[in-house]
Coordinates of C-alpha atoms in Angstrom, one line a residue:
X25 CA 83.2 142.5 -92.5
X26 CA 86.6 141.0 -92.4
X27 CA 87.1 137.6 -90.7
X28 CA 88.9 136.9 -87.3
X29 CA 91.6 134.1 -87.1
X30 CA 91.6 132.2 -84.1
X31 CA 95.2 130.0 -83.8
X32 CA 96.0 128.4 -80.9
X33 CA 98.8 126.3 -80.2
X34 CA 97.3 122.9 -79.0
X35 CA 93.7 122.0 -79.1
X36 CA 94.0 122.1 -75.0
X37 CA 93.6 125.6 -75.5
X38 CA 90.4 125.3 -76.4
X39 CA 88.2 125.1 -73.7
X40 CA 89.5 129.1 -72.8
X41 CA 88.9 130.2 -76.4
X42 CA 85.5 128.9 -76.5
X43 CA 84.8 132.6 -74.6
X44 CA 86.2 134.0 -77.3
X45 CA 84.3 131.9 -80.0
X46 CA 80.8 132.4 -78.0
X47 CA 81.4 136.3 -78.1
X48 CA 82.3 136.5 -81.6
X49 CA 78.8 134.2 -82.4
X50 CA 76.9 136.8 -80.4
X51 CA 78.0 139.6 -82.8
X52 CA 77.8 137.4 -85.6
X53 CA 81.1 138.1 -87.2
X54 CA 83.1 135.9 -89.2
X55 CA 85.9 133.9 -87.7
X56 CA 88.2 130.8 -88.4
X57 CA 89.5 128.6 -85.8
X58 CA 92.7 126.6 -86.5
X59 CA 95.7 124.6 -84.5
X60 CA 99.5 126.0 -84.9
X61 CA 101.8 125.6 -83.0
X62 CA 104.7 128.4 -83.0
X63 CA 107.2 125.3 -82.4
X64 CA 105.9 122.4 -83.6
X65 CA 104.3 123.5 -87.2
X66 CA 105.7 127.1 -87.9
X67 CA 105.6 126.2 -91.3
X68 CA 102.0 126.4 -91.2
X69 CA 101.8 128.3 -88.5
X70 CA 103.7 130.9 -90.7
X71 CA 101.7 130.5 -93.8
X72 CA 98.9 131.1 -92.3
X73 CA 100.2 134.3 -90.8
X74 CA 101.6 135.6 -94.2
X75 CA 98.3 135.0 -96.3
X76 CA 96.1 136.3 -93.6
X77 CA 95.3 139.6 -95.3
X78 CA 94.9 138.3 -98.5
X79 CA 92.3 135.3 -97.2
X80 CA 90.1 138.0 -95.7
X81 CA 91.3 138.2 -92.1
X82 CA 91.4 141.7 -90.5
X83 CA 92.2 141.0 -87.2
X84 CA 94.4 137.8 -85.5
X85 CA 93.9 136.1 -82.2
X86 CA 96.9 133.3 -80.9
X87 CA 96.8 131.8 -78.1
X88 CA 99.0 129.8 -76.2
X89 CA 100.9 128.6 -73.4
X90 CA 104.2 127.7 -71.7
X91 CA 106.5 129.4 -73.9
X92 CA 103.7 131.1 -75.8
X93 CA 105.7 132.3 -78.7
X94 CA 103.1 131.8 -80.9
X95 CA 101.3 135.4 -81.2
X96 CA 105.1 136.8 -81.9
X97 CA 105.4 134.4 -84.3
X98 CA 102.2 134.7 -86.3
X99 CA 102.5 138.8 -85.6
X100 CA 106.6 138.6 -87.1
X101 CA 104.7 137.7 -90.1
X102 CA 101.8 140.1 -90.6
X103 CA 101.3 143.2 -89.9
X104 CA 97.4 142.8 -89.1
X105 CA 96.8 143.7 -85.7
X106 CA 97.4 140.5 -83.6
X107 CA 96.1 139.7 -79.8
X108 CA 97.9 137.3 -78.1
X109 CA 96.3 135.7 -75.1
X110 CA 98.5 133.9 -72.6
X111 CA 96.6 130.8 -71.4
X112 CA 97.4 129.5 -67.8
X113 CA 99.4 126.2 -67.4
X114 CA 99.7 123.9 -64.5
X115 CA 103.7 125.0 -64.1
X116 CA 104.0 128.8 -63.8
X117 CA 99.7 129.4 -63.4
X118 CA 100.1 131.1 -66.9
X119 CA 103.0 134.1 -65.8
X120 CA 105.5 132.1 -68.4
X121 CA 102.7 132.7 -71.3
X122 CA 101.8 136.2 -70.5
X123 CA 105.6 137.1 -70.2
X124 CA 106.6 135.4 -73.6
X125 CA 103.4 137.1 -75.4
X126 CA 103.8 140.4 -73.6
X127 CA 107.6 141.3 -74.0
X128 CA 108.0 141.8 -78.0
X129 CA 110.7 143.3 -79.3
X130 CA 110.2 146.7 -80.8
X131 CA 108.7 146.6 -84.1
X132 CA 106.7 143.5 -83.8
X133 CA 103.5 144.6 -81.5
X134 CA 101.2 142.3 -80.1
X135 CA 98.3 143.6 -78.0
X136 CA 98.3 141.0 -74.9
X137 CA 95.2 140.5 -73.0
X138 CA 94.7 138.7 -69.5
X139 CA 95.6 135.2 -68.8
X140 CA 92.7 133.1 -70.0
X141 CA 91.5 136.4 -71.5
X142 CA 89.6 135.0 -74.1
X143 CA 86.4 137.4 -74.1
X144 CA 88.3 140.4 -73.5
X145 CA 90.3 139.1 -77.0
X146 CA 87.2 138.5 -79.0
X147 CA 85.7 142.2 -77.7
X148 CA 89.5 144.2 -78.9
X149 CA 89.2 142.2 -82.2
X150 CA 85.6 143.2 -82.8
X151 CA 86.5 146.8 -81.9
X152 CA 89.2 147.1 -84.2
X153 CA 87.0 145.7 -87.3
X154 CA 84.3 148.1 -85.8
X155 CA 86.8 151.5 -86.7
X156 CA 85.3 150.7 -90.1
X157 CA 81.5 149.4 -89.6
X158 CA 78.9 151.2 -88.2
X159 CA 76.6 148.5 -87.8
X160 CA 79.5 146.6 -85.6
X161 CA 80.1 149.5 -83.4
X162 CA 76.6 150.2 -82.8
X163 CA 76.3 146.4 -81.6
X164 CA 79.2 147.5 -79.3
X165 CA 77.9 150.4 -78.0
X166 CA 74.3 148.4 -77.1
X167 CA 76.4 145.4 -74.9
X168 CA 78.5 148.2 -73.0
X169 CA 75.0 149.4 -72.2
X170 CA 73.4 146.0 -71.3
X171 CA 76.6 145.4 -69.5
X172 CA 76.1 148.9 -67.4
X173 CA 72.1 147.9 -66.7
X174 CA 73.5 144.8 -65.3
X175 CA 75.8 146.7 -62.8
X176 CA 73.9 149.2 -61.9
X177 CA 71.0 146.4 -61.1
X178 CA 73.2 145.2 -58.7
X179 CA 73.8 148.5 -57.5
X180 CA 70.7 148.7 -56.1
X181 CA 70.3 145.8 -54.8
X182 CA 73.1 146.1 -52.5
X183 CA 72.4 149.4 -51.6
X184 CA 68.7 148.1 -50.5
X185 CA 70.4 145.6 -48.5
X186 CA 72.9 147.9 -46.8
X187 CA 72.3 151.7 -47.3
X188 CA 69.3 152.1 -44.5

């Protein structure tokens, strides 16, 4: 299985992405975690971008706030599939990172998840790598179940509750 870069562009991001680094653990797929800022070291920020593919990544996660240029940057120099996730500051509650990840120019995608979205991030990365392993997408298919159990669990117990 390919790897999945995590970037980030402070290490105050990473209380959110620890979602993200818990889900990828469950599913046991190989990930790398790393500090970049889009702004302050996109030098690095861009080598790391531009030797992705080669260095066994398949899929790229950046997240940041503020300005959050950082999953346009790192996705202006790849063209592996890159999910941004805007991650909530104290000035604009995170609408100033969702806008600056979600409005790229044409020709430069990045998928954009929720503010703070760091599971749902981990799950779209996993399901891209899973287009080509079986064994991944089977481990998919068995959470969404879990996942459904759990709901429908709940189901009934508020039906018991109310529904007399």
């Amino acid at each position: 299985m390919k790897k999945i870069g995590i970037v980030m562009g402070s290490d105050s991001d990473l209380p959110v992405l620890e979602k993200a680094i818990a889900t990828l653990e469950k599913f046991d797929a190989p990930f790398e975690v790393h500090v970049y800022s889009a702004h302050r070291t996109p030098v690095e920020a861009k080598n790391f971008a531009q030797n992705a593919r080669k260095n066994g990544f398949g899929v790229l996660i950046a997240a940041a706030g503020k300005a959050a240029h950082l999953a346009g940057a790192v996705a202006a120099n790849t063209t592996l599939p890159v999910i941004g996730i805007p991650i909530k500051s104290s000035t604009l509650d995170g609408l100033d990172a969702l806008l600056s990840t979600v409005q790229m120019p044409g020709g430069i995608p990045v998928a954009t998840v929720a503010i703070d979205g760091a599971e749902n991030a981990a799950l779209l990365a996993l399901q891209m790598l899973a287009i080509e392993d079986k064994e991944l997408s089977e481990k998919l298919d068995e959470a969404r179940a879990e996942n459904a159990a759990k709901v429908l669990e709940k189901n009934k117990a508020v039906e018991a509750k109310y529904n007399k």
